PDB file of C-alpha atoms in Angstrom:
ATOM      1  CA  MET A   1       0.931  -8.635   8.102  1.00  0.00           C
ATOM      2  CA  SER A   2      -0.220  -5.814   5.913  1.00  0.00           C
ATOM      3  CA  GLN A   3      -3.496  -4.719   4.381  1.00  0.00           C
ATOM      4  CA  ILE A   4      -3.292  -2.194   1.567  1.00  0.00           C
ATOM      5  CA  LYS A   5      -5.999   0.096   0.194  1.00  0.00           C
ATOM      6  CA  ILE A   6      -5.540   1.967  -3.075  1.00  0.00           C
ATOM      7  CA  TYR A   7      -7.947   4.826  -3.840  1.00  0.00           C
ATOM      8  CA  ALA A   8      -8.141   6.392  -7.304  1.00  0.00           C
ATOM      9  CA  HIS A   9     -10.462   7.351 -10.137  1.00  0.00           C
ATOM     10  CA  ARG A  10     -12.133   4.328 -11.688  1.00  0.00           C
ATOM     11  CA  LYS A  11     -10.377   4.884 -15.028  1.00  0.00           C
ATOM     12  CA  THR A  12      -6.964   4.987 -13.313  1.00  0.00           C
ATOM     13  CA  ILE A  13      -7.664   1.750 -11.484  1.00  0.00           C
ATOM     14  CA  ASP A  14      -9.058   0.116 -14.628  1.00  0.00           C
ATOM     15  CA  GLN A  15      -5.958   1.145 -16.580  1.00  0.00           C
ATOM     16  CA  PHE A  16      -3.262   0.400 -13.973  1.00  0.00           C
ATOM     17  CA  ARG A  17      -4.685  -2.128 -11.453  1.00  0.00           C
ATOM     18  CA  ASP A  18      -2.287  -4.967 -12.304  1.00  0.00           C
ATOM     19  CA  GLN A  19       0.783  -2.721 -12.539  1.00  0.00           C
ATOM     20  CA  LEU A  20      -0.080  -0.876  -9.309  1.00  0.00           C
ATOM     21  CA  SER A  21      -0.647  -4.171  -7.538  1.00  0.00           C
ATOM     22  CA  GLN A  22       2.716  -5.486  -8.689  1.00  0.00           C
ATOM     23  CA  ALA A  23       4.578  -2.230  -7.972  1.00  0.00           C
ATOM     24  CA  ILE A  24       3.284  -2.006  -4.403  1.00  0.00           C
ATOM     25  CA  HIS A  25       3.743  -5.694  -3.635  1.00  0.00           C
ATOM     26  CA  GLN A  26       7.257  -5.711  -5.074  1.00  0.00           C
ATOM     27  CA  ALA A  27       8.193  -2.829  -2.727  1.00  0.00           C
ATOM     28  CA  LEU A  28       6.643  -4.699   0.211  1.00  0.00           C
ATOM     29  CA  VAL A  29       8.568  -7.888  -0.546  1.00  0.00           C
ATOM     30  CA  GLU A  30      11.892  -6.198  -1.260  1.00  0.00           C
ATOM     31  CA  SER A  31      11.850  -3.497   1.431  1.00  0.00           C
ATOM     32  CA  LEU A  32      10.193  -5.384   4.294  1.00  0.00           C
ATOM     33  CA  SER A  33      11.360  -8.933   3.467  1.00  0.00           C
ATOM     34  CA  TYR A  34       7.681  -9.812   3.211  1.00  0.00           C
ATOM     35  CA  PRO A  35       6.606 -13.242   1.873  1.00  0.00           C
ATOM     36  CA  VAL A  36       5.664 -13.118  -1.817  1.00  0.00           C
ATOM     37  CA  GLU A  37       2.475 -15.137  -1.246  1.00  0.00           C
ATOM     38  CA  LYS A  38       1.101 -12.667   1.352  1.00  0.00           C
ATOM     39  CA  LYS A  39      -0.742 -10.220  -0.888  1.00  0.00           C
ATOM     40  CA  PHE A  40      -3.673  -8.330   0.654  1.00  0.00           C
ATOM     41  CA  GLN A  41      -4.866  -5.390  -1.462  1.00  0.00           C
ATOM     42  CA  ARG A  42      -8.157  -3.582  -2.010  1.00  0.00           C
ATOM     43  CA  PHE A  43      -8.732  -1.185  -4.866  1.00  0.00           C
ATOM     44  CA  ILE A  44     -11.352   1.461  -4.214  1.00  0.00           C
ATOM     45  CA  ALA A  45     -12.518   3.036  -7.472  1.00  0.00           C
ATOM     46  CA  LEU A  46     -14.067   6.461  -7.074  1.00  0.00           C
ATOM     47  CA  LYS A  47     -16.275   8.560  -9.327  1.00  0.00           C
ATOM     48  CA  GLN A  48     -14.828  11.945 -10.181  1.00  0.00           C
ATOM     49  CA  ASP A  49     -17.392  13.723  -7.967  1.00  0.00           C
ATOM     50  CA  ASP A  50     -16.394  11.552  -4.999  1.00  0.00           C
ATOM     51  CA  PHE A  51     -12.653  12.201  -5.190  1.00  0.00           C
ATOM     52  CA  ILE A  52     -11.711  15.779  -4.346  1.00  0.00           C
ATOM     53  CA  TYR A  53      -8.053  16.790  -4.378  1.00  0.00           C
ATOM     54  CA  PRO A  54      -5.878  19.871  -5.049  1.00  0.00           C
ATOM     55  CA  ASP A  55      -5.453  21.343  -8.531  1.00  0.00           C
ATOM     56  CA  ASP A  56      -1.748  20.443  -8.556  1.00  0.00           C
ATOM     57  CA  ARG A  57      -2.616  16.719  -8.851  1.00  0.00           C
ATOM     58  CA  SER A  58      -3.624  15.040 -12.088  1.00  0.00           C
ATOM     59  CA  ASP A  59      -6.509  12.668 -12.791  1.00  0.00           C
ATOM     60  CA  ARG A  60      -4.036   9.827 -12.057  1.00  0.00           C
ATOM     61  CA  TYR A  61      -3.794  10.890  -8.404  1.00  0.00           C
ATOM     62  CA  ILE A  62      -3.806   7.892  -6.038  1.00  0.00           C
ATOM     63  CA  ILE A  63      -3.856   7.440  -2.286  1.00  0.00           C
ATOM     64  CA  ILE A  64      -2.278   4.339  -0.777  1.00  0.00           C
ATOM     65  CA  GLU A  65      -3.039   3.366   2.820  1.00  0.00           C
ATOM     66  CA  ILE A  66      -0.921   0.618   4.341  1.00  0.00           C
ATOM     67  CA  PHE A  67      -1.994  -1.022   7.585  1.00  0.00           C
ATOM     68  CA  MET A  68       0.676  -3.216   9.165  1.00  0.00           C
ATOM     69  CA  PHE A  69       2.088  -4.580  12.388  1.00  0.00           C
ATOM     70  CA  GLU A  70       4.291  -2.168  14.277  1.00  0.00           C
ATOM     71  CA  GLY A  71       7.978  -2.968  14.569  1.00  0.00           C
ATOM     72  CA  ARG A  72       9.775  -1.787  11.424  1.00  0.00           C
ATOM     73  CA  SER A  73      12.547   0.767  11.761  1.00  0.00           C
ATOM     74  CA  ILE A  74      12.122   4.310  10.459  1.00  0.00           C
ATOM     75  CA  GLU A  75      14.814   3.644   7.843  1.00  0.00           C
ATOM     76  CA  THR A  76      12.992   0.525   6.642  1.00  0.00           C
ATOM     77  CA  LYS A  77       9.676   2.385   6.329  1.00  0.00           C
ATOM     78  CA  LYS A  78      11.333   5.244   4.431  1.00  0.00           C
ATOM     79  CA  ARG A  79      12.971   2.758   2.066  1.00  0.00           C
ATOM     80  CA  PHE A  80       9.577   1.072   1.577  1.00  0.00           C
ATOM     81  CA  VAL A  81       7.810   4.353   0.749  1.00  0.00           C
ATOM     82  CA  GLN A  82      10.547   5.374  -1.691  1.00  0.00           C
ATOM     83  CA  ALA A  83      10.384   1.954  -3.368  1.00  0.00           C
ATOM     84  CA  ILE A  84       6.631   2.368  -3.895  1.00  0.00           C
ATOM     85  CA  PHE A  85       7.151   5.794  -5.490  1.00  0.00           C
ATOM     86  CA  ALA A  86       9.916   4.457  -7.765  1.00  0.00           C
ATOM     87  CA  ASN A  87       8.073   1.270  -8.751  1.00  0.00           C
ATOM     88  CA  ILE A  88       4.843   3.079  -9.623  1.00  0.00           C
ATOM     89  CA  GLN A  89       6.724   5.713 -11.611  1.00  0.00           C
ATOM     90  CA  GLN A  90       8.632   3.035 -13.507  1.00  0.00           C
ATOM     91  CA  GLN A  91       5.810   0.520 -14.035  1.00  0.00           C
ATOM     92  CA  CYS A  92       2.850   2.904 -14.518  1.00  0.00           C
ATOM     93  CA  GLY A  93       4.361   6.237 -15.492  1.00  0.00           C
ATOM     94  CA  ILE A  94       2.471   7.913 -12.637  1.00  0.00           C
ATOM     95  CA  SER A  95       4.415  10.835 -11.162  1.00  0.00           C
ATOM     96  CA  ALA A  96       5.351  10.903  -7.480  1.00  0.00           C
ATOM     97  CA  GLN A  97       3.415  14.208  -7.392  1.00  0.00           C
ATOM     98  CA  ASP A  98       0.255  12.097  -7.905  1.00  0.00           C
ATOM     99  CA  ILE A  99       0.958   9.512  -5.177  1.00  0.00           C
ATOM    100  CA  GLU A 100       0.295   9.833  -1.452  1.00  0.00           C
ATOM    101  CA  ILE A 101       1.183   7.040   0.953  1.00  0.00           C
ATOM    102  CA  THR A 102       0.262   6.649   4.605  1.00  0.00           C
ATOM    103  CA  ILE A 103       1.442   3.838   6.860  1.00  0.00           C
ATOM    104  CA  PHE A 104      -0.733   2.939   9.847  1.00  0.00           C
ATOM    105  CA  GLU A 105       0.970   0.699  12.404  1.00  0.00           C
ATOM    106  CA  THR A 106      -0.794  -1.229  15.136  1.00  0.00           C
ATOM    107  CA  PRO A 107       0.302  -3.806  17.698  1.00  0.00           C
ATOM    108  CA  LYS A 108      -0.172  -7.441  16.671  1.00  0.00           C
ATOM    109  CA  CYS A 109      -2.616  -7.932  19.554  1.00  0.00           C
ATOM    110  CA  ASN A 110      -5.026  -5.565  17.738  1.00  0.00           C
ATOM    111  CA  TRP A 111      -5.308  -7.867  14.708  1.00  0.00           C
ATOM    112  CA  GLY A 112      -7.531 -10.937  14.493  1.00  0.00           C
ATOM    113  CA  ILE A 113      -6.311 -13.454  11.914  1.00  0.00           C
ATOM    114  CA  ARG A 114      -7.511 -17.010  11.267  1.00  0.00           C
ATOM    115  CA  GLY A 115      -9.313 -17.200  14.627  1.00  0.00           C
ATOM    116  CA  LYS A 116      -6.458 -15.860  16.756  1.00  0.00           C
ATOM    117  CA  ASN A 117      -4.947 -12.595  17.818  1.00  0.00           C
ATOM    118  CA  ALA A 118      -1.897 -11.997  15.647  1.00  0.00           C
ATOM    119  CA  ASP A 119       0.440 -11.884  18.649  1.00  0.00           C
ATOM    120  CA  GLU A 120      -0.421 -15.576  19.162  1.00  0.00           C
ATOM    121  CA  LEU A 121       0.421 -16.565  15.569  1.00  0.00           C
ATOM    122  CA  GLY A 122       3.705 -17.994  14.371  1.00  0.00           C
ATOM    123  CA  LEU A 123       4.747 -15.823  11.434  1.00  0.00           C
ATOM    124  CA  ASN A 124       6.940 -17.025   8.582  1.00  0.00           C
ATOM    125  CA  TYR A 125       8.630 -13.610   8.315  1.00  0.00           C
ATOM    126  CA  GLN A 126      10.276 -11.018  10.571  1.00  0.00           C
ATOM    127  CA  VAL A 127       8.460  -7.813  11.509  1.00  0.00           C
ATOM    128  CA  ASN A 128      11.408  -6.107  13.211  1.00  0.00           C
ATOM    129  CA  VAL A 129      13.404  -5.238  10.087  1.00  0.00           C
TER     130      VAL A 129
END
């Protein structure tokens, strides 16, 4: 399971929403062997006054927060992060300098999904990759 939040200026989201969505999901599917149909994303569009960041970032600066079950190896998570950078660069033309990614991992027992705790669900994919 993963839940993804993408923060950026409204104009960046308006311009690149579909490409960002595809770039991130493609990395998730390819790097984590995640099911294609499991797409959970939220785009948070910010006004310029509400998005403060260093001068060495451009107005295309984005923050990606990924919440997922714990269990992936360090190598798998690194591959996933690098795939996101590469996909966004290729599909949107947004520089890696303007992308920050954070992965938050929690035990399955801390997630409630479809009326159950996630550790009680039968998943159609492997978490320990």
